[in-house]
Amino acid sequence: EWYNLNPFKVLDVCHEAPIDILSRRYKALSLLLHPDKVKYLSMESDGNGDIVEKAQEAFEYVRKAMNSLKDETKAKYYKDLVEQGMKQGKKDYENNNPNKSTLEQCQEKAVMKIFAEIERKRRDVERRKRNQEKREREQEDAEKDKLKKEHDFEKKWIDSGRVEKRIGNWRDFTKDKRSKY
């Protein structure tokens, strides 16, 4: 899941690759992964629907990666993240490398951590936002229920004739008071 967050890794190109190489790589991958082509190939072989679902998912990752890299600001942002990960990976490689990983492995791991952390934060913000909206909806519903109950109570009060009795009793009481004086 976290592997597919880095658009350069999804397209399997260097983060310094120009847009024309990215476009060529996207076209090549989309020819391999497009759901319609895979569906046709799977029907020829054994009709396995699982392959089509995986192809749709993979094609979606490739499409999202290319769309994000077409936007210059996003592409620069992703390039900066990869550069930051490369630097962090180099530090990790030089400082403490207990399992004797190569420099490239350390850098790849650091880049993946950066993208995963950003995605985790994004999901956390999204979750908080959903919870806030849920609380607001619940408050609105509670307010509506309260108003409906008050309205129903008033309606029952008026319909039952208790209002007239009560007001009538008060009027009778005040009449009696006036007549005594």
Short mmCIF file of C-alpha atoms in Angstrom, two decimals, residues 3 36 73-74 88 92 95 106 112 116 128 137 160 173 181:
data_model
loop_
_atom_site.label_atom_id
_atom_site.label_comp_id
_atom_site.label_asym_id
_atom_site.label_seq_id
_atom_site.Cartn_x
_atom_site.Cartn_y
_atom_site.Cartn_z
CA TYR A 3 4.84 1.40 -2.03
CA ASP A 36 -9.66 -3.39 -21.47
CA THR A 73 3.88 22.30 -8.62
CA LYS A 74 3.04 18.76 -7.54
CA GLN A 88 17.92 11.00 4.89
CA ASP A 92 21.00 6.49 7.73
CA ASN A 95 25.36 6.58 10.67
CA CYS A 106 18.50 2.92 2.58
CA MET A 112 9.02 5.41 1.24
CA ALA A 116 4.00 7.02 4.04
CA ARG A 128 -10.75 14.12 11.96
CA ARG A 137 -24.70 16.40 11.94
CA SER A 160 -56.21 18.46 24.31
CA PHE A 173 -60.33 33.59 39.00
CA TYR A 181 -63.95 44.49 45.12
#
